[in-house]
Short mmCIF file of C-alpha atoms in Angstrom, two decimals:
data_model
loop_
_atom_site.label_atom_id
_atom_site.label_comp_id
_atom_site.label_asym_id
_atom_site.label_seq_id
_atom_site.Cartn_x
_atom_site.Cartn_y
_atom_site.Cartn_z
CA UNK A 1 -72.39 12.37 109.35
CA UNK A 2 -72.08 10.05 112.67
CA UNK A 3 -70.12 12.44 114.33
CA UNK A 4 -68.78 10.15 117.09
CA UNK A 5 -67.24 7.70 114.08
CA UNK A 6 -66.07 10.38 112.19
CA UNK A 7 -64.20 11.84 114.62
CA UNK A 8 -62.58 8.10 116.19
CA UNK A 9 -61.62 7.63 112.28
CA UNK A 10 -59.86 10.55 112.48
CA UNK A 11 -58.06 9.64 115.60
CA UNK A 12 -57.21 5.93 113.89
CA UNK A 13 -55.18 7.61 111.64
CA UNK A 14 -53.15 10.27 113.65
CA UNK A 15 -52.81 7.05 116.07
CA UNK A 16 -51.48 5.03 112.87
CA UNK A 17 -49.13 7.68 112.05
CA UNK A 18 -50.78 7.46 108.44
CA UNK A 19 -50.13 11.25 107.38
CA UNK A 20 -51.45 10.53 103.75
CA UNK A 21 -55.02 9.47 105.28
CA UNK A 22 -54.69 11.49 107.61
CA UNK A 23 -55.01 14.41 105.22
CA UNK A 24 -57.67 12.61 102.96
CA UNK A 25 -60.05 14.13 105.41
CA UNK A 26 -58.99 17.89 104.90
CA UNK A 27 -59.73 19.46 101.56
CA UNK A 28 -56.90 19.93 99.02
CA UNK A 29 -56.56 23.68 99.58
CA UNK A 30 -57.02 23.45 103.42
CA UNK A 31 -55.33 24.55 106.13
CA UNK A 32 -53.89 22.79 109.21
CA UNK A 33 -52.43 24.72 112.62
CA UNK A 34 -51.55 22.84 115.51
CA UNK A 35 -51.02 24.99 118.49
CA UNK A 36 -48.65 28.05 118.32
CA UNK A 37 -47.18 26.53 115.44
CA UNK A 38 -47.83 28.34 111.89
CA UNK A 39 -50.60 26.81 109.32
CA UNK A 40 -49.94 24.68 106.99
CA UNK A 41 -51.53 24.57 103.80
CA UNK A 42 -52.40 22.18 101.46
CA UNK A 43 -53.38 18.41 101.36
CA UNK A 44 -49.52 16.98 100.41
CA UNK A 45 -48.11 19.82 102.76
CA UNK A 46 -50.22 18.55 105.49
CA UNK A 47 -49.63 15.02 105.29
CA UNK A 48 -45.81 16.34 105.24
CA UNK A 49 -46.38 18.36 108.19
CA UNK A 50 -47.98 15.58 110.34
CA UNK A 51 -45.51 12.68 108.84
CA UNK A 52 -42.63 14.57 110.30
CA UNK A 53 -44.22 14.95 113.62
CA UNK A 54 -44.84 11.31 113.57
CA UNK A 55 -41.45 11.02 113.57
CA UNK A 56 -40.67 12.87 117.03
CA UNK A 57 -43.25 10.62 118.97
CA UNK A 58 -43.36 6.66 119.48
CA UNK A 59 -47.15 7.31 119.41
CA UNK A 60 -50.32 8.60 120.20
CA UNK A 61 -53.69 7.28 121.18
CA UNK A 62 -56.32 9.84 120.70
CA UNK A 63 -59.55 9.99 123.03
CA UNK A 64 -62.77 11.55 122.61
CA UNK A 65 -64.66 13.33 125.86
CA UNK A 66 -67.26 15.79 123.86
CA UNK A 67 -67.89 16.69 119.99
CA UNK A 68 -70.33 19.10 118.94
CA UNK A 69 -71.31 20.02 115.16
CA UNK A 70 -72.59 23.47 114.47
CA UNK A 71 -73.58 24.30 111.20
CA UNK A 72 -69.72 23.92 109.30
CA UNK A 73 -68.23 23.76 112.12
CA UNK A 74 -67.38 20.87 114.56
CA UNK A 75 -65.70 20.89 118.28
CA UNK A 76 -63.63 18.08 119.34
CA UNK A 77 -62.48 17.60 123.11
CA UNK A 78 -60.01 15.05 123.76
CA UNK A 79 -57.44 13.88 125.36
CA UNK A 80 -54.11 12.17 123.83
CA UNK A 81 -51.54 9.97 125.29
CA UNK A 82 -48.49 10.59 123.68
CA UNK A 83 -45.41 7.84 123.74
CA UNK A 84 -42.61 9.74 123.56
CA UNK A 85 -39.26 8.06 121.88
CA UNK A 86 -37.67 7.75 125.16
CA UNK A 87 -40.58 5.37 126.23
CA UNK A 88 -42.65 7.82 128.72
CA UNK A 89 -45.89 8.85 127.99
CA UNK A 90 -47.53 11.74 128.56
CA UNK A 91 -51.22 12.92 129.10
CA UNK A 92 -52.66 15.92 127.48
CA UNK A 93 -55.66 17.12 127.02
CA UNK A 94 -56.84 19.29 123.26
CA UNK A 95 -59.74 20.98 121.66
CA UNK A 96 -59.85 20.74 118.04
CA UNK A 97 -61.88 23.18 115.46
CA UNK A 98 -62.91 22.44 112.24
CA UNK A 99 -64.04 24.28 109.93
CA UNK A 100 -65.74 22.78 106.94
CA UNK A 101 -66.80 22.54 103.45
CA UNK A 102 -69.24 19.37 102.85
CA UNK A 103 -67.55 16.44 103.98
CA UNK A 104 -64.24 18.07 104.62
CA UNK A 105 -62.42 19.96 106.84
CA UNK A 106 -61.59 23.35 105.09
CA UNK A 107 -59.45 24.68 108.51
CA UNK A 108 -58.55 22.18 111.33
CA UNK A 109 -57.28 23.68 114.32
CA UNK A 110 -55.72 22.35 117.14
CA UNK A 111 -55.57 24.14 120.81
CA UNK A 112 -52.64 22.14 122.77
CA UNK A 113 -50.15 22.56 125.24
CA UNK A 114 -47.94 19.67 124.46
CA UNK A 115 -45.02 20.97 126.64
CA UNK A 116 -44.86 18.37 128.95
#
């Protein structure tokens, strides 16, 4: 795995607002929490989740400062630029954990504060 392109493929679909291949990359029983917010599990419930969120921004564009890959487990630093629907935008900076199982993520975690 090329971390660095797995990861910006990743971010080209949250930054798409493609839910459905958005999920393709978490496995069909996984599990998806994005910051204080409960999980969500399952592939279809996931895409759900994040479909409906896409709905309550203009957009996103996802940067990546660091990734590391441990064993089944990868670190993503970033930093997203959010466009919210009444035009501003909005800087905020994430870690995300994954947890996987081969090629997919089993648990994907996100550590936010998107309050602003």
């Amino acid at each position: 795995m090329d971390l660095k392109n797995w990861i910006e493929s990743i971010s080209k679909t949250i930054d798409a607002k493609d839910g459905k291949a958005f999920s393709e990359f978490i496995a069909e029983d996984g599990e998806f929490r994005f910051g204080n917010a409960d999980t969500v599990k399952g592939r279809q419930a996931i895409a759900d989740y994040v479909n409906y969120f896409f709905t309550m921004i203009k957009g996103s564009e996802h940067k990546l400062i660091n990734a590391w890959k441990n064993d089944d487990k990868v670190i993503w630093q970033g930093q997203v630029k959010y466009t919210r629907l009444d035009e501003k935008q909005v800087d905020v900076n994430f870690v995300n954990i994954f947890y996987m199982d081969g090629e997919l993520i089993k648990e994907y975690l996100i550590y936010i504060d998107n309050t602003p």
